[in-house]
XYZ file of C-alpha atoms in Angstrom:
356
model
C -35.308 -77.815 7.316
C -37.697 -75.411 5.561
C -37.510 -72.973 8.482
C -33.720 -73.184 8.518
C -33.462 -72.651 4.750
C -35.638 -69.566 5.102
C -33.338 -68.404 7.916
C -30.279 -68.745 5.692
C -31.934 -66.630 2.994
C -32.880 -63.899 5.467
C -29.559 -63.914 7.310
C -27.528 -63.910 4.130
C -29.524 -61.010 2.684
C -29.133 -59.001 5.896
C -25.390 -59.549 6.053
C -24.805 -58.871 2.364
C -27.105 -55.894 1.935
C -24.483 -53.174 2.613
C -22.285 -54.487 -0.172
C -25.079 -55.241 -2.628
C -25.907 -51.536 -2.936
C -22.332 -50.625 -3.889
C -21.787 -50.394 -7.668
C -19.310 -52.776 -9.203
C -19.273 -55.180 -6.258
C -20.260 -58.679 -7.276
C -22.371 -60.912 -5.055
C -19.531 -63.444 -4.838
C -17.185 -60.755 -3.512
C -19.656 -59.792 -0.766
C -19.540 -63.331 0.570
C -15.769 -63.339 1.015
C -14.626 -65.277 4.017
C -12.235 -62.580 5.271
C -8.600 -62.998 6.221
C -7.143 -66.284 7.375
C -6.970 -64.905 10.927
C -10.667 -63.960 10.822
C -11.553 -67.419 9.537
C -9.534 -69.006 12.332
C -11.208 -66.758 14.911
C -14.653 -67.727 13.583
C -13.655 -71.399 13.717
C -12.698 -70.880 17.383
C -16.002 -69.141 18.099
C -18.038 -71.796 16.300
C -16.372 -74.597 18.248
C -16.711 -72.825 21.602
C -20.335 -71.834 21.131
C -21.076 -75.359 19.921
C -19.691 -76.747 23.193
C -21.890 -74.313 25.062
C -24.996 -75.387 23.158
C -24.172 -79.058 23.823
C -23.873 -78.349 27.552
C -27.231 -76.556 27.423
C -28.839 -79.584 25.749
C -27.287 -82.033 28.207
C -28.192 -80.020 31.316
C -31.729 -79.441 29.997
C -32.199 -83.197 29.563
C -31.081 -83.698 33.178
C -33.621 -81.072 34.255
C -36.404 -82.903 32.385
C -35.528 -86.243 33.964
C -35.385 -84.701 37.466
C -38.774 -83.043 36.869
C -40.322 -86.374 35.854
C -38.785 -88.144 38.847
C -40.071 -85.497 41.252
C -43.603 -85.547 39.859
C -43.746 -89.364 39.905
C -42.485 -89.635 43.486
C -42.536 -86.244 45.223
C -40.116 -85.810 48.114
C -37.968 -83.114 49.655
C -34.873 -84.652 48.106
C -36.458 -84.904 44.649
C -37.624 -81.297 44.873
C -34.110 -80.168 45.765
C -32.727 -82.146 42.816
C -35.050 -80.582 40.266
C -34.351 -77.089 41.632
C -30.590 -77.696 41.360
C -31.056 -79.052 37.847
C -32.951 -75.882 36.861
C -30.097 -73.691 38.154
C -27.512 -75.741 36.281
C -29.433 -75.692 32.972
C -30.186 -71.972 33.348
C -26.483 -71.330 33.943
C -25.686 -73.201 30.721
C -28.119 -70.950 28.844
C -26.558 -67.805 30.340
C -23.139 -68.865 29.081
C -24.326 -68.827 25.451
C -26.950 -66.117 25.835
C -24.673 -63.559 24.140
C -25.141 -65.201 20.726
C -27.826 -63.156 18.968
C -27.421 -64.389 15.391
C -27.720 -67.654 13.509
C -29.929 -70.599 14.488
C -30.833 -69.155 17.910
C -32.890 -66.561 16.013
C -34.955 -69.217 14.228
C -38.545 -69.107 15.486
C -37.493 -66.708 18.273
C -35.600 -69.494 20.052
C -33.744 -67.059 22.303
C -37.073 -65.745 23.559
C -38.346 -69.293 23.939
C -35.412 -70.034 26.245
C -35.828 -66.848 28.259
C -38.678 -64.354 28.072
C -37.200 -61.261 29.754
C -37.737 -58.525 30.790
C -41.261 -59.164 32.035
C -42.522 -55.861 33.542
C -46.179 -56.966 33.263
C -45.547 -60.292 35.018
C -46.830 -62.245 32.020
C -45.162 -65.384 33.358
C -47.492 -65.526 36.370
C -50.542 -64.525 34.345
C -49.926 -67.189 31.706
C -49.391 -69.837 34.384
C -52.672 -68.877 36.054
C -54.534 -69.167 32.731
C -53.172 -72.662 32.111
C -54.010 -73.791 35.641
C -57.536 -72.361 35.604
C -58.294 -73.867 32.189
C -58.378 -77.313 33.745
C -57.438 -79.140 30.533
C -54.566 -81.571 30.341
C -51.343 -79.792 29.373
C -49.668 -81.382 26.362
C -46.623 -80.629 24.227
C -49.007 -79.004 21.742
C -50.409 -76.784 24.515
C -46.937 -75.459 25.337
C -45.973 -75.179 21.675
C -48.936 -72.881 21.014
C -48.826 -70.940 24.285
C -46.211 -68.318 23.348
C -42.705 -67.469 24.500
C -43.752 -66.366 27.992
C -44.690 -69.986 28.730
C -42.006 -71.934 26.905
C -38.734 -71.412 28.753
C -36.697 -71.153 31.918
C -38.685 -68.290 33.548
C -41.905 -70.375 33.586
C -40.039 -73.284 35.181
C -38.509 -70.868 37.689
C -41.984 -69.553 38.538
C -43.327 -73.057 39.226
C -40.308 -74.084 41.295
C -39.369 -70.935 43.189
C -42.165 -68.324 43.301
C -43.000 -67.840 46.969
C -46.637 -66.839 46.469
C -47.356 -69.613 43.944
C -45.885 -72.225 46.248
C -48.386 -71.388 48.993
C -51.551 -71.869 46.899
C -53.529 -74.961 45.930
C -51.791 -75.277 42.549
C -48.307 -75.540 44.037
C -46.146 -78.437 42.886
C -46.607 -81.381 42.876
C -50.256 -80.673 41.944
C -51.164 -82.631 38.813
C -51.624 -79.771 36.337
C -48.580 -77.884 37.639
C -46.500 -81.034 37.170
C -47.830 -81.373 33.614
C -46.715 -77.801 32.882
C -43.333 -78.385 34.555
C -42.612 -81.513 32.515
C -43.936 -80.218 29.181
C -42.068 -76.902 29.428
C -38.866 -78.739 30.385
C -39.395 -81.049 27.385
C -39.882 -77.987 25.157
C -36.539 -76.584 26.369
C -34.880 -79.939 25.637
C -36.320 -80.048 22.098
C -35.195 -76.486 21.413
C -31.694 -77.008 22.769
C -31.170 -80.285 20.878
C -32.377 -78.692 17.630
C -30.101 -75.724 18.322
C -27.098 -78.058 18.589
C -27.976 -79.670 15.257
C -28.669 -76.361 13.481
C -25.469 -74.762 14.824
C -23.469 -77.671 13.431
C -25.167 -77.279 10.032
C -24.546 -73.513 10.224
C -20.753 -74.022 10.398
C -19.980 -73.876 6.668
C -22.019 -70.707 6.126
C -20.603 -69.057 9.274
C -16.986 -69.776 8.377
C -17.444 -68.698 4.758
C -19.111 -65.349 5.498
C -16.682 -62.637 6.536
C -19.366 -60.350 7.933
C -19.971 -62.806 10.775
C -16.659 -61.705 12.315
C -18.099 -58.305 13.145
C -21.546 -59.817 13.896
C -19.973 -62.013 16.573
C -18.063 -59.107 18.121
C -21.225 -56.968 18.108
C -23.085 -59.812 19.864
C -20.518 -59.785 22.687
C -20.622 -55.977 22.864
C -24.415 -56.043 23.147
C -24.339 -58.750 25.827
C -21.880 -56.777 27.986
C -23.942 -53.614 27.595
C -27.097 -55.469 28.635
C -25.282 -56.860 31.698
C -24.045 -53.384 32.623
C -27.206 -51.377 31.977
C -30.173 -53.738 32.254
C -29.053 -56.526 34.560
C -26.991 -54.435 37.007
C -27.544 -50.666 36.752
C -31.354 -50.808 36.575
C -31.964 -53.070 39.622
C -29.259 -51.093 41.495
C -31.252 -47.899 40.929
C -28.556 -46.323 38.744
C -30.966 -46.127 35.791
C -34.713 -45.771 35.326
C -36.642 -44.450 38.329
C -33.554 -44.425 40.557
C -34.997 -46.976 43.003
C -33.271 -50.204 43.913
C -35.500 -53.134 42.872
C -34.706 -56.809 42.535
C -37.773 -57.182 40.282
C -35.900 -55.351 37.522
C -33.337 -58.172 37.459
C -33.755 -61.543 35.824
C -33.976 -64.809 37.789
C -34.949 -62.983 40.999
C -37.473 -65.657 42.004
C -34.712 -68.254 42.417
C -32.204 -65.802 43.862
C -30.013 -66.506 40.826
C -29.634 -62.979 39.429
C -25.951 -62.688 40.368
C -25.175 -66.288 39.462
C -26.734 -65.791 36.033
C -24.652 -62.641 35.387
C -21.526 -64.499 36.506
C -22.386 -67.296 34.087
C -22.831 -64.811 31.228
C -19.402 -63.287 31.907
C -17.914 -66.768 32.201
C -19.449 -67.769 28.850
C -17.989 -64.709 27.130
C -14.596 -65.468 28.662
C -14.646 -69.110 27.543
C -16.359 -68.921 24.163
C -15.711 -65.390 22.835
C -12.433 -64.098 24.303
C -10.053 -66.576 22.553
C -11.171 -65.484 19.075
C -11.044 -61.791 20.042
C -7.503 -62.161 21.390
C -6.455 -63.773 18.126
C -7.779 -60.833 16.089
C -6.209 -58.211 18.358
C -2.825 -59.956 18.393
C -2.865 -59.999 14.590
C -3.472 -56.231 14.633
C -0.420 -55.768 16.860
C -2.647 -54.983 19.840
C -1.370 -57.658 22.200
C -1.359 -55.167 25.078
C -5.088 -54.474 24.586
C -5.798 -58.227 24.359
C -3.970 -58.754 27.655
C -5.814 -55.881 29.337
C -9.176 -57.351 28.266
C -8.148 -60.786 29.516
C -7.044 -59.300 32.863
C -10.320 -57.369 33.150
C -12.337 -60.568 32.682
C -10.287 -61.925 35.581
C -10.988 -58.790 37.647
C -14.750 -59.203 37.135
C -14.628 -62.872 38.101
C -12.365 -62.227 41.115
C -14.424 -59.394 42.554
C -17.811 -60.966 41.930
C -19.961 -61.214 45.070
C -20.471 -64.813 46.156
C -22.586 -66.367 43.440
C -24.828 -68.189 45.890
C -25.970 -64.841 47.303
C -29.365 -63.538 46.277
C -29.411 -60.009 44.860
C -32.114 -58.546 47.094
C -30.180 -58.589 50.424
C -27.317 -56.773 48.686
C -29.717 -54.105 47.442
C -31.261 -53.601 50.887
C -28.016 -53.318 52.893
C -25.825 -50.282 52.178
C -22.635 -52.042 53.236
C -23.379 -55.055 51.041
C -24.445 -52.724 48.240
C -20.839 -51.546 47.944
C -19.867 -54.967 46.593
C -22.397 -54.449 43.794
C -20.957 -51.014 43.090
C -17.504 -52.569 42.778
C -18.852 -55.226 40.424
C -20.619 -52.582 38.346
C -17.351 -50.632 37.951
C -15.503 -53.800 36.926
C -18.168 -54.693 34.328
C -18.249 -51.102 33.025
C -14.491 -51.148 32.502
C -14.724 -54.467 30.668
C -17.522 -53.098 28.477
C -15.451 -50.016 27.639
C -12.470 -52.148 26.654
C -14.511 -54.445 24.385
C -17.146 -52.049 22.986
C -14.772 -49.086 22.830
C -11.106 -49.870 22.333
C -11.332 -53.352 20.776
C -14.261 -52.477 18.508
C -12.513 -49.321 17.284
C -9.270 -51.186 16.663
C -11.071 -53.861 14.638
C -13.300 -51.381 12.762
C -16.535 -52.726 14.231
C -19.451 -50.325 14.023
C -21.892 -50.636 16.878
C -25.288 -51.846 15.669
C -28.796 -51.829 17.057
C -29.336 -54.162 19.991
C -32.311 -55.360 21.924
C -31.787 -52.822 24.684
C -31.959 -49.858 22.362
C -35.129 -47.852 22.137
C -36.776 -49.159 25.307
């Protein structure tokens, strides 16, 4: 509760700062809840994101139980079950990954769920340190180990990394199983606390008008990260110009495309309804319909989600499907970050991909 109270103070100060420096504007006025339409849109967003967080918590619990079952009685079937459970829980995280404000910021929770990008391969290095230490791995060990250890990428490394799975520490080795179970339990604790904190956050979120633009900026940032960091960079359209699957996330499990699809799906389910409401109120129903259709275009033209990214990067014919997807995502980003943001008076802010 203390951490959350501190969060409220920091978040409130950040959101209210632009108005506090204006003469004659009272503090109470800066906390206005906005128009009725904005309030209704925020209510829609809060409910949708809350459903997403609940799915994340539920799927993470399933992952933990499958990990325990596999480590207690290892088998091919149990291994397949825990790998499927990881993909399902990771998909649930991708669907709400666009939210970059509120309780997910507390104690760097977003980073605890997914440490990425990882150009120095810290995930593998941290895993090696834990395995070589030889001590029993407890919840306290994971809690103090840092964000590179605490989330989905570490679990992905243990379950899917080809090189790791050919050495003596490969699952179901005892210490590796301890890490698998304790990291999965850490994800469960974080996701359950996130559900509770998001529920408690509702009153503040609905009452603070500035969260309308904060939510739109979060979606804008997420689409830009998908376009530039999760697609253009591994495709060789940015950076050093070389195609490389290692620049993508979730490459070890072959889930890079599936995770992007899940992110787009999450924006469509949890963000788009509130945005459409705001645009319709502005008399921009045509723009709202074009954005909705473009979400459909991205989903329709997505390469098969069960395909790994690397074969598409290596084959020029297959690569064309990625180029088509990139164009679709770019058009969606332009509609949301350009036309919709301008219409609604949203000023683009700093995001995590800036300045790298």
